[in-house]
CSV table of C-alpha atoms in Angstrom, one decimal:
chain,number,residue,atom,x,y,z
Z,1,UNK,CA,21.2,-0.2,-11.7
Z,2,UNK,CA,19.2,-3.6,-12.5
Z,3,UNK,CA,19.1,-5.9,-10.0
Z,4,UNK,CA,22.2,-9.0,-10.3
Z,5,UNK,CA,21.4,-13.0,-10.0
Z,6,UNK,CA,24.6,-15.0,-8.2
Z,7,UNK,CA,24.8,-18.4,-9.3
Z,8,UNK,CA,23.8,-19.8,-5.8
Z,9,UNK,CA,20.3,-20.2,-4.8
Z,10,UNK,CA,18.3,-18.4,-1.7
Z,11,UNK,CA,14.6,-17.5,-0.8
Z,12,UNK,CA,13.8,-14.4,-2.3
Z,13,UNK,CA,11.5,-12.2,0.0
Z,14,UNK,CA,7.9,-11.0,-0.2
Z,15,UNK,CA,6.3,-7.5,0.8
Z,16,UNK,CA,6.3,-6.7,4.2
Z,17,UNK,CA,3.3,-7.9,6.0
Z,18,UNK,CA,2.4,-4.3,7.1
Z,19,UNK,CA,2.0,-3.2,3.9
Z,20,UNK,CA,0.2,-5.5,2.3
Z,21,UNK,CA,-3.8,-6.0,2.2
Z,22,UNK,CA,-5.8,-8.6,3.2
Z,23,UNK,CA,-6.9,-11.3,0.6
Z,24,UNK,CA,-10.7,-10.8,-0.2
Z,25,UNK,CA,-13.4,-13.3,0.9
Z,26,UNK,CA,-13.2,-13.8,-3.4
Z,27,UNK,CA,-10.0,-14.9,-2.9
Z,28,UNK,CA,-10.8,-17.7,-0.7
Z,29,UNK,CA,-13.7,-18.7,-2.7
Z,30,UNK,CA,-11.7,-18.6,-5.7
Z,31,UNK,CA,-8.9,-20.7,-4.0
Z,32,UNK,CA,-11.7,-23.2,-2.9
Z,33,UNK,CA,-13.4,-23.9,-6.5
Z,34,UNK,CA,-10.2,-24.1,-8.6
Z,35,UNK,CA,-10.0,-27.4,-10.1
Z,36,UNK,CA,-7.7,-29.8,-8.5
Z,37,UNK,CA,-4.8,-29.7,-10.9
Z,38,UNK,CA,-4.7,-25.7,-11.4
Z,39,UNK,CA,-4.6,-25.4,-7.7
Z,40,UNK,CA,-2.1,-28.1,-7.2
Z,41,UNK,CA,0.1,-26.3,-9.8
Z,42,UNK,CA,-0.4,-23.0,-8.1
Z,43,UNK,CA,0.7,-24.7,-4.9
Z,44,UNK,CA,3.7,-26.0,-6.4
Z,45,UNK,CA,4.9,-22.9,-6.8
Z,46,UNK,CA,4.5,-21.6,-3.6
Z,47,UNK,CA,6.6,-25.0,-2.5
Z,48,UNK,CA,8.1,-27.5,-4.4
Z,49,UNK,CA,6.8,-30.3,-2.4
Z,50,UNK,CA,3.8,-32.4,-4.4
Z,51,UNK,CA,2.9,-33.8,-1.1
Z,52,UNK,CA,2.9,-30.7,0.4
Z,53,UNK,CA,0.6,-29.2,-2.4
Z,54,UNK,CA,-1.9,-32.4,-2.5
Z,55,UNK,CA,-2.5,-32.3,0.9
Z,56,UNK,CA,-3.6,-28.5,0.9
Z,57,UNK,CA,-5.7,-28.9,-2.5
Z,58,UNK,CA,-7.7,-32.4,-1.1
Z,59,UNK,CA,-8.4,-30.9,2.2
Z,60,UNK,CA,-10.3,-28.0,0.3
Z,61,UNK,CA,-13.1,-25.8,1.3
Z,62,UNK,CA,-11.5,-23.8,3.8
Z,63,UNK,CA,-14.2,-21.8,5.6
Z,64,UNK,CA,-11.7,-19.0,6.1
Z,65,UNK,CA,-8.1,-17.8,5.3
Z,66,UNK,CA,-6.7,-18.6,9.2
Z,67,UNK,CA,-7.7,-22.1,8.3
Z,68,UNK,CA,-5.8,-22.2,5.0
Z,69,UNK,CA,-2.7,-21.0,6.5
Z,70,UNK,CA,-3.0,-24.0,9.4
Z,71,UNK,CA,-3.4,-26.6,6.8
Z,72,UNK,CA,-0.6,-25.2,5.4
Z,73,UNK,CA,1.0,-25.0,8.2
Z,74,UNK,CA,0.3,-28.7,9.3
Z,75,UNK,CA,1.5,-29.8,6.2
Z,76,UNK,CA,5.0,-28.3,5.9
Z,77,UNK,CA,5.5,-29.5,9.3
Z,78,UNK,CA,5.0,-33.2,8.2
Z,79,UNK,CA,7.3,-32.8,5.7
Z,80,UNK,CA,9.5,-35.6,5.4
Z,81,UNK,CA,13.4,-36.0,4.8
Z,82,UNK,CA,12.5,-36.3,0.8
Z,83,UNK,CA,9.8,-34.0,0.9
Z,84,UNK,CA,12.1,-31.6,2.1
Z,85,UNK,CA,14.9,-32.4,0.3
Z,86,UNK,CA,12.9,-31.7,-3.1
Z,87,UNK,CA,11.5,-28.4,-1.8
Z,88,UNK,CA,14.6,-26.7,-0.9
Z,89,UNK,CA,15.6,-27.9,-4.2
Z,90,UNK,CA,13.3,-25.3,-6.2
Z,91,UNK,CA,14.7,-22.7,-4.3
Z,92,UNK,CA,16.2,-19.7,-6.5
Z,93,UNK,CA,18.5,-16.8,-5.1
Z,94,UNK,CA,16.9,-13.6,-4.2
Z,95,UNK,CA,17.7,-10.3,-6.3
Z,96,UNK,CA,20.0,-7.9,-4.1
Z,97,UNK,CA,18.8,-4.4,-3.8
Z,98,UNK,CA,19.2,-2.0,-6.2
Z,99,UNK,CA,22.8,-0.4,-5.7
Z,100,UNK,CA,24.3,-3.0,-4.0
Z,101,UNK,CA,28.4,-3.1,-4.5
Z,102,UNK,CA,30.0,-6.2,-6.1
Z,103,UNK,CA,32.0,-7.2,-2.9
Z,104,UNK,CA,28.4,-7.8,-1.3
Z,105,UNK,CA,28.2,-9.8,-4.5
Z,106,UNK,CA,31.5,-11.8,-3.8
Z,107,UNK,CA,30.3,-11.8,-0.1
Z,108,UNK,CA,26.9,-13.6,-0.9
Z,109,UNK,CA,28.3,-16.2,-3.7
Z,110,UNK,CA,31.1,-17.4,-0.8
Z,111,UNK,CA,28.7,-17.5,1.9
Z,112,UNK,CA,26.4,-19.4,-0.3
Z,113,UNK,CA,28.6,-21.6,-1.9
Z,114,UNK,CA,30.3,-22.7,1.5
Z,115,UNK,CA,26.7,-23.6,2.7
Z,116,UNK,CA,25.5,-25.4,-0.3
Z,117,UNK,CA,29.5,-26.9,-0.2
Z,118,UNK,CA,28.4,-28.1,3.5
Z,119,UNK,CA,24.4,-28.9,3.6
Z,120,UNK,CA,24.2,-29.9,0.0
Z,121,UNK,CA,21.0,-27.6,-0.8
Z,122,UNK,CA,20.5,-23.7,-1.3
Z,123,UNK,CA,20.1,-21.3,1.9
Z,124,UNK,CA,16.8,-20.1,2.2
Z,125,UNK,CA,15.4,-17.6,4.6
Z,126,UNK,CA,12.3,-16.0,5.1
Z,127,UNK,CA,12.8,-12.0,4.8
Z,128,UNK,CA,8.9,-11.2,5.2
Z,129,UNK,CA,9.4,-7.9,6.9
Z,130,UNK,CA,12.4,-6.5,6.3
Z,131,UNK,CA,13.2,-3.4,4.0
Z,132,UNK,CA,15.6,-4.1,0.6
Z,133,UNK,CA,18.2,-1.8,2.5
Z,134,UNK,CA,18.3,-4.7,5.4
Z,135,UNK,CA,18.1,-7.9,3.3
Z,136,UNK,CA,21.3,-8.3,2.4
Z,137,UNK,CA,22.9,-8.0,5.7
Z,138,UNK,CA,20.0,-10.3,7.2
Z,139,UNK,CA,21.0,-13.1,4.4
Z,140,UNK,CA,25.0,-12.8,5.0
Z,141,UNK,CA,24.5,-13.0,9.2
Z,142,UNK,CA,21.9,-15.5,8.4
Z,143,UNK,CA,24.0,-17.8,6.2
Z,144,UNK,CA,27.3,-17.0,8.0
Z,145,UNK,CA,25.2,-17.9,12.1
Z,146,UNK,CA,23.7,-21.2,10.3
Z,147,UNK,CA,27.0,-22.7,9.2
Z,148,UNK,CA,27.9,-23.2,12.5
Z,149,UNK,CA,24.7,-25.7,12.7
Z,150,UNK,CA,25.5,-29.4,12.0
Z,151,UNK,CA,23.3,-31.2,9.6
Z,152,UNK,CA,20.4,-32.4,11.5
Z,153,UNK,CA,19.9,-28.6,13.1
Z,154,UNK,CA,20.2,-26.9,10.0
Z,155,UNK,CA,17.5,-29.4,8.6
Z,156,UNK,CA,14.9,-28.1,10.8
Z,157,UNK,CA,16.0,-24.4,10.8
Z,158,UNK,CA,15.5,-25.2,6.8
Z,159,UNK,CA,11.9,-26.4,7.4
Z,160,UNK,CA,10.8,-23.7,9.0
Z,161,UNK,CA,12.2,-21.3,6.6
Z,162,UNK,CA,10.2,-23.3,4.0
Z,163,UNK,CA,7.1,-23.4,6.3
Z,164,UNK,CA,7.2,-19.6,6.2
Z,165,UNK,CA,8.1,-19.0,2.7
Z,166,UNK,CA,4.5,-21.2,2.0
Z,167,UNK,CA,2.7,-19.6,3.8
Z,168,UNK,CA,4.0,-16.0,2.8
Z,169,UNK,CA,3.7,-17.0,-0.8
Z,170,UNK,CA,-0.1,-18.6,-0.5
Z,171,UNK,CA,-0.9,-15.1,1.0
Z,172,UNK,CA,0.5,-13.3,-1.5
Z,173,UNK,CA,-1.2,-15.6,-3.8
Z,174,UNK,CA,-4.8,-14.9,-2.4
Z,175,UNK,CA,-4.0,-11.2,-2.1
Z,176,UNK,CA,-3.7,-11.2,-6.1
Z,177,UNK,CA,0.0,-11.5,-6.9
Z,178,UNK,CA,-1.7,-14.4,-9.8
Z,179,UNK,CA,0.7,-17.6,-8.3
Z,180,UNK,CA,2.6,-18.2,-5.6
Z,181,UNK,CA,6.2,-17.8,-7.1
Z,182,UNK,CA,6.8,-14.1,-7.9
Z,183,UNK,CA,10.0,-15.3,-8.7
Z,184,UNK,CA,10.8,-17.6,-5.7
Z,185,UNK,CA,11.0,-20.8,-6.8
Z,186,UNK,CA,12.3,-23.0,-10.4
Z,187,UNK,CA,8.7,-24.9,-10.3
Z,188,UNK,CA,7.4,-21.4,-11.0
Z,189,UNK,CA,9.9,-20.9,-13.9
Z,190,UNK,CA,9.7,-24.3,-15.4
Z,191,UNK,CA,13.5,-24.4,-14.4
């Protein structure tokens, strides 16, 4: 069975951190010397937030990858209301694991439409760490436990699911997956 889109949007998940390498010292170096506009693009895709994406490409050499990931960091947490508002708009809906029934289908594409219906953007969660078999059931309890957040709590609980989705997917960029998106985001499929 193929993996199924639903017409809603949500943060689709990288590798579990325990199973993935550490990005080489090349890596880093590579990151550092890119020109501005390739890295900025890169960025983008990693979060759809231009601000978000200067700030980590001007603040460039980072002597190390812990630094990298504060910047990052620093910068997601200074995103503001627009900023914000334009990130969780390039969010895309993950792919349910393979096998998955259709009413977990009809499950997700309520849940997500009755969020988008109340907060006016996609859900998005961070699933770095969890097994396929767990995602779904993490996403429905995760949308279904965050409607019951009014607007300005769901706002931050959004940010820091954005802050961790950035810094998953710069990782994931630096350990050799080529951008940032894998699939996560529209900047990354010129959507």
């Amino acid at each position: 069975m193929t993996p199924t889109h639903l017409p809603g949007r949500v943060a689709i998940p990288s590798l579990p951190e325990q199973t993935r390498t550490p990005p080489s010292p090349r890596a880093l170096e590579r990151f550092n010397t890119t020109p501005s506009d390739e890295v900025g693009q890169t960025l983008l895709t990693c979060l759809n937030s231009p601000r978000w994406a200067d700030r980590i490409a001007n603040h460039r050499p980072y002597p190390d990858i812990d630094s990298l990931l504060a910047a990052s960091d620093e910068a997601a947490y200074d995103l503001t209301p627009g900023d914000l508002a334009q990130a969780l708009a390039g969010e895309t809906l993950p792919v349910l694991p393979e096998g998955a029934y259709s009413a977990a289908h009809t499950a997700l594409s309520a849940a997500s439409a009755a969020y988008e219906a109340k907060f006016g953007h996609a859900f998005i969660i961070c699933l770095d760490g969890l097994s396929q078999a767990e995602t779904l059931n993490h996403v429905l309890a995760g949308i279904r436990s965050r409607l019951a957040n009014d607007p300005e709590e769901e706002r931050v609980v959004a940010a820091e699911e954005l802050r961790r989705l950035a810094r998953g997917r710069l990782v994931a960029h630096l350990r050799g997956a080529g951008s940032c998106a894998a699939g996560h985001n529209k900047a990354a499929h010129g959507n």
